[in-house]
């Protein structure tokens, strides 16, 4: 294990430095171009994915009592016909617990070496996992390559860096001396870093690896085994990853049961059983706000980290180039059909209009230009597949249909949703954004996150009212990402302070090719923990430091 640590020490120290200084860096490649990887990498990755279809997924882990699996591709709308081990929950926890002592005894450095070896090996198999993510989550292939590849691996590396920082802060021992009257007491104090126990990682459907890797690494790096519970329609990407974790752990001389898979089906969920198990010490949850609240309230003594959802807002008050703002906002509204926790939903525009340089653009014109830009993107067959991807679930389509009916009664339908034709997958489940204009008083309509491509354009009486409502939404309903456009320095400062006090991260005046909601590992703190959208941050010291505790042993020395 010392050899692996020495092999990867440079990468680890670089990751630690970047986490402290917050600049752009990655040891992984986020571009699937064949010019970089060669044509064989793409072909081999696709072949590896297709080899899983219609077969049993072999995963030699204890407690298998049957088979489960009923994943459906959002692109073909056909079953993948893959089945996975159905595990006995008690046996999973027993196996994980038995694997803990040797992993803990290895120490932080040895664990770090093994983990970076795993991340490196996973990076070499990104094409396979990208196809698996595409056909379970609905992401476009380029997004799946980055989201389940370099971006997810970077988040894992980031968690490892913070885990090493936290563990290095605790010395192995200390000599303590103090006078008590005539006596001088000298104590030797030894400090042991002790893991909490088995960690449970509950994955979301749309970005499984992006959230799972940092949670898995945070627990493993601090000495805890992990049970991975994937979404029923997103098992394959995590099954591939779990198998690789297990293989490399075994190759390195550790018990492969440090990482286990708990697959289930929608008709027979096991999440609550896992959470309530007395062996569950840590819970990492990514998913809906409603179930996330249940997890927080029902996890007993387990340490709980949640990232759920919120009502992400955009305020457009003024800009030096309104066209650039509209282009950036419209593109972000369309990205992955708004199936991202950072996707904007509520667009606040003052009734008196938006200042574009020296010109005041009327409200109606601003709205019309935004709708026109979204329509233009929706009708562009060249960029549609990579921009929109596919809808992960048919529940999103039902939401769109319901909201379109209700929206016509409460507000104005600015743009109806419609499918776009995917050139490679004619049966793909697709939808372009539904845009509904509402009054700011229609709070019951727009104050809940809709996990579908829906945009609420909200007319505010003033910029101050728009800011007050958007920040109030953060405090009551949560937000993971907020966006603010103003060329007025005073109002910009007021807005920044208001969102900060509401506990929301804010992006100001960003335009250009970078998606507004792109979150960079090692630099962006994802989720603040200060509003209802989640209590954990990816990643900071708090995300890792409580996964181990300190036991001290002290004794007198002469």
mmCIF file of N, CA, C and O in Angstrom, residues 315-323 325-326 347-367 369 463 485-487:
data_model
loop_
_atom_site.group_PDB
_atom_site.id
_atom_site.type_symbol
_atom_site.label_atom_id
_atom_site.label_comp_id
_atom_site.label_asym_id
_atom_site.label_seq_id
_atom_site.Cartn_x
_atom_site.Cartn_y
_atom_site.Cartn_z
ATOM 1 N N UNK A 315 -32.860 36.708 -11.579
ATOM 2 C CA UNK A 315 -33.358 38.085 -11.594
ATOM 3 C C UNK A 315 -32.626 38.830 -12.704
ATOM 4 O O UNK A 315 -31.393 38.871 -12.729
ATOM 5 N N UNK A 316 -33.400 39.386 -13.640
ATOM 6 C CA UNK A 316 -32.815 40.171 -14.730
ATOM 7 C C UNK A 316 -33.259 41.619 -14.530
ATOM 8 O O UNK A 316 -34.412 41.967 -14.791
ATOM 9 N N UNK A 317 -32.329 42.435 -14.039
ATOM 10 C CA UNK A 317 -32.665 43.828 -13.722
ATOM 11 C C UNK A 317 -32.070 44.805 -14.729
ATOM 12 O O UNK A 317 -32.724 45.731 -15.191
ATOM 13 N N UNK A 318 -30.808 44.564 -15.113
ATOM 14 C CA UNK A 318 -30.142 45.412 -16.108
ATOM 15 C C UNK A 318 -28.880 44.706 -16.563
ATOM 16 O O UNK A 318 -28.388 43.784 -15.898
ATOM 17 N N UNK A 319 -28.361 45.146 -17.725
ATOM 18 C CA UNK A 319 -27.161 44.517 -18.260
ATOM 19 C C UNK A 319 -26.550 45.415 -19.322
ATOM 20 O O UNK A 319 -27.267 46.171 -19.989
ATOM 21 N N UNK A 320 -25.241 45.338 -19.506
ATOM 22 C CA UNK A 320 -24.627 46.098 -20.597
ATOM 23 C C UNK A 320 -24.932 45.495 -21.966
ATOM 24 O O UNK A 320 -24.855 46.182 -22.977
ATOM 25 N N UNK A 321 -25.297 44.195 -21.965
ATOM 26 C CA UNK A 321 -25.618 43.505 -23.222
ATOM 27 C C UNK A 321 -26.730 42.500 -22.926
ATOM 28 O O UNK A 321 -26.470 41.353 -22.564
ATOM 29 N N UNK A 322 -27.965 42.928 -23.081
ATOM 30 C CA UNK A 322 -29.111 42.088 -22.742
ATOM 31 C C UNK A 322 -29.180 40.855 -23.637
ATOM 32 O O UNK A 322 -29.604 39.784 -23.190
ATOM 33 N N UNK A 323 -28.767 40.991 -24.881
ATOM 34 C CA UNK A 323 -28.790 39.838 -25.789
ATOM 35 C C UNK A 323 -27.929 38.709 -25.251
ATOM 36 O O UNK A 323 -28.322 37.532 -25.291
ATOM 37 N N UNK A 325 -27.200 38.136 -22.149
ATOM 38 C CA UNK A 325 -27.881 37.589 -20.970
ATOM 39 C C UNK A 325 -28.970 36.615 -21.395
ATOM 40 O O UNK A 325 -29.070 35.493 -20.881
ATOM 41 N N UNK A 326 -29.797 37.040 -22.341
ATOM 42 C CA UNK A 326 -30.904 36.191 -22.800
ATOM 43 C C UNK A 326 -30.366 34.895 -23.406
ATOM 44 O O UNK A 326 -30.906 33.811 -23.168
ATOM 45 N N UNK A 347 -37.960 33.027 -13.416
ATOM 46 C CA UNK A 347 -37.287 34.187 -14.016
ATOM 47 C C UNK A 347 -38.047 35.444 -13.607
ATOM 48 O O UNK A 347 -39.191 35.646 -14.032
ATOM 49 N N UNK A 348 -37.429 36.262 -12.783
ATOM 50 C CA UNK A 348 -38.069 37.498 -12.306
ATOM 51 C C UNK A 348 -37.647 38.669 -13.194
ATOM 52 O O UNK A 348 -36.451 38.931 -13.375
ATOM 53 N N UNK A 349 -38.644 39.387 -13.721
ATOM 54 C CA UNK A 349 -38.396 40.545 -14.575
ATOM 55 C C UNK A 349 -39.264 41.699 -14.084
ATOM 56 O O UNK A 349 -40.486 41.545 -13.935
ATOM 57 N N UNK A 350 -38.688 42.869 -13.804
ATOM 58 C CA UNK A 350 -39.472 44.014 -13.336
ATOM 59 C C UNK A 350 -40.465 44.491 -14.397
ATOM 60 O O UNK A 350 -40.171 44.477 -15.600
ATOM 61 N N UNK A 351 -41.626 44.914 -13.951
ATOM 62 C CA UNK A 351 -42.682 45.342 -14.875
ATOM 63 C C UNK A 351 -42.267 46.547 -15.706
ATOM 64 O O UNK A 351 -42.730 46.717 -16.847
ATOM 65 N N UNK A 352 -41.406 47.410 -15.149
ATOM 66 C CA UNK A 352 -40.999 48.604 -15.893
ATOM 67 C C UNK A 352 -39.959 48.315 -16.967
ATOM 68 O O UNK A 352 -39.592 49.200 -17.750
ATOM 69 N N UNK A 353 -39.483 47.065 -17.025
ATOM 70 C CA UNK A 353 -38.531 46.689 -18.065
ATOM 71 C C UNK A 353 -37.122 46.500 -17.532
ATOM 72 O O UNK A 353 -36.866 46.585 -16.335
ATOM 73 N N UNK A 354 -36.209 46.241 -18.445
ATOM 74 C CA UNK A 354 -34.813 45.951 -18.113
ATOM 75 C C UNK A 354 -33.921 46.912 -18.881
ATOM 76 O O UNK A 354 -34.075 47.084 -20.100
ATOM 77 N N UNK A 355 -32.981 47.532 -18.182
ATOM 78 C CA UNK A 355 -32.077 48.465 -18.847
ATOM 79 C C UNK A 355 -30.986 47.697 -19.570
ATOM 80 O O UNK A 355 -30.277 46.873 -18.989
ATOM 81 N N UNK A 356 -30.873 47.958 -20.871
ATOM 82 C CA UNK A 356 -29.864 47.338 -21.729
ATOM 83 C C UNK A 356 -28.911 48.436 -22.157
ATOM 84 O O UNK A 356 -29.174 49.171 -23.123
ATOM 85 N N UNK A 357 -27.801 48.583 -21.432
ATOM 86 C CA UNK A 357 -26.927 49.730 -21.669
ATOM 87 C C UNK A 357 -27.661 51.011 -21.306
ATOM 88 O O UNK A 357 -28.108 51.191 -20.170
ATOM 89 N N UNK A 358 -27.839 51.883 -22.282
ATOM 90 C CA UNK A 358 -28.532 53.154 -22.034
ATOM 91 C C UNK A 358 -30.020 53.091 -22.352
ATOM 92 O O UNK A 358 -30.757 54.050 -22.120
ATOM 93 N N UNK A 359 -30.492 51.945 -22.865
ATOM 94 C CA UNK A 359 -31.889 51.844 -23.288
ATOM 95 C C UNK A 359 -32.685 51.022 -22.297
ATOM 96 O O UNK A 359 -32.224 49.995 -21.809
ATOM 97 N N UNK A 360 -33.900 51.481 -21.993
ATOM 98 C CA UNK A 360 -34.814 50.719 -21.160
ATOM 99 C C UNK A 360 -35.683 49.866 -22.069
ATOM 100 O O UNK A 360 -36.511 50.367 -22.825
ATOM 101 N N UNK A 361 -35.499 48.547 -21.991
ATOM 102 C CA UNK A 361 -36.252 47.622 -22.842
ATOM 103 C C UNK A 361 -37.553 47.261 -22.129
ATOM 104 O O UNK A 361 -37.529 46.805 -20.979
ATOM 105 N N UNK A 362 -38.700 47.459 -22.746
ATOM 106 C CA UNK A 362 -39.976 47.160 -22.094
ATOM 107 C C UNK A 362 -40.071 45.691 -21.679
ATOM 108 O O UNK A 362 -39.487 44.794 -22.304
ATOM 109 N N UNK A 363 -40.833 45.457 -20.637
ATOM 110 C CA UNK A 363 -41.016 44.103 -20.095
ATOM 111 C C UNK A 363 -41.456 43.124 -21.181
ATOM 112 O O UNK A 363 -40.905 42.029 -21.315
ATOM 113 N N UNK A 364 -42.453 43.526 -21.978
ATOM 114 C CA UNK A 364 -42.988 42.629 -23.001
ATOM 115 C C UNK A 364 -41.927 42.233 -24.023
ATOM 116 O O UNK A 364 -41.895 41.094 -24.498
ATOM 117 N N UNK A 365 -41.043 43.171 -24.338
ATOM 118 C CA UNK A 365 -39.990 42.867 -25.307
ATOM 119 C C UNK A 365 -38.965 41.907 -24.715
ATOM 120 O O UNK A 365 -38.504 40.982 -25.394
ATOM 121 N N UNK A 366 -38.616 42.086 -23.442
ATOM 122 C CA UNK A 366 -37.658 41.187 -22.775
ATOM 123 C C UNK A 366 -38.204 39.766 -22.774
ATOM 124 O O UNK A 366 -37.508 38.810 -23.137
ATOM 125 N N UNK A 367 -39.458 39.642 -22.385
ATOM 126 C CA UNK A 367 -40.080 38.310 -22.337
ATOM 127 C C UNK A 367 -40.134 37.708 -23.739
ATOM 128 O O UNK A 367 -39.814 36.525 -23.938
ATOM 129 N N UNK A 369 -38.219 38.255 -26.307
ATOM 130 C CA UNK A 369 -36.891 37.855 -26.777
ATOM 131 C C UNK A 369 -36.430 36.570 -26.094
ATOM 132 O O UNK A 369 -35.790 35.709 -26.717
ATOM 133 N N UNK A 463 -37.875 46.006 -9.085
ATOM 134 C CA UNK A 463 -36.700 45.161 -8.885
ATOM 135 C C UNK A 463 -36.568 44.767 -7.419
ATOM 136 O O UNK A 463 -36.114 43.671 -7.105
ATOM 137 N N UNK A 485 -28.632 39.447 -12.521
ATOM 138 C CA UNK A 485 -28.070 40.317 -13.552
ATOM 139 C C UNK A 485 -28.407 41.763 -13.228
ATOM 140 O O UNK A 485 -29.582 42.151 -13.209
ATOM 141 N N UNK A 486 -27.367 42.555 -13.003
ATOM 142 C CA UNK A 486 -27.553 43.981 -12.751
ATOM 143 C C UNK A 486 -26.260 44.715 -13.058
ATOM 144 O O UNK A 486 -25.174 44.302 -12.644
ATOM 145 N N UNK A 487 -26.381 45.796 -13.801
ATOM 146 C CA UNK A 487 -25.222 46.650 -14.073
ATOM 147 C C UNK A 487 -25.185 47.853 -13.128
ATOM 148 O O UNK A 487 -24.334 48.726 -13.278
#
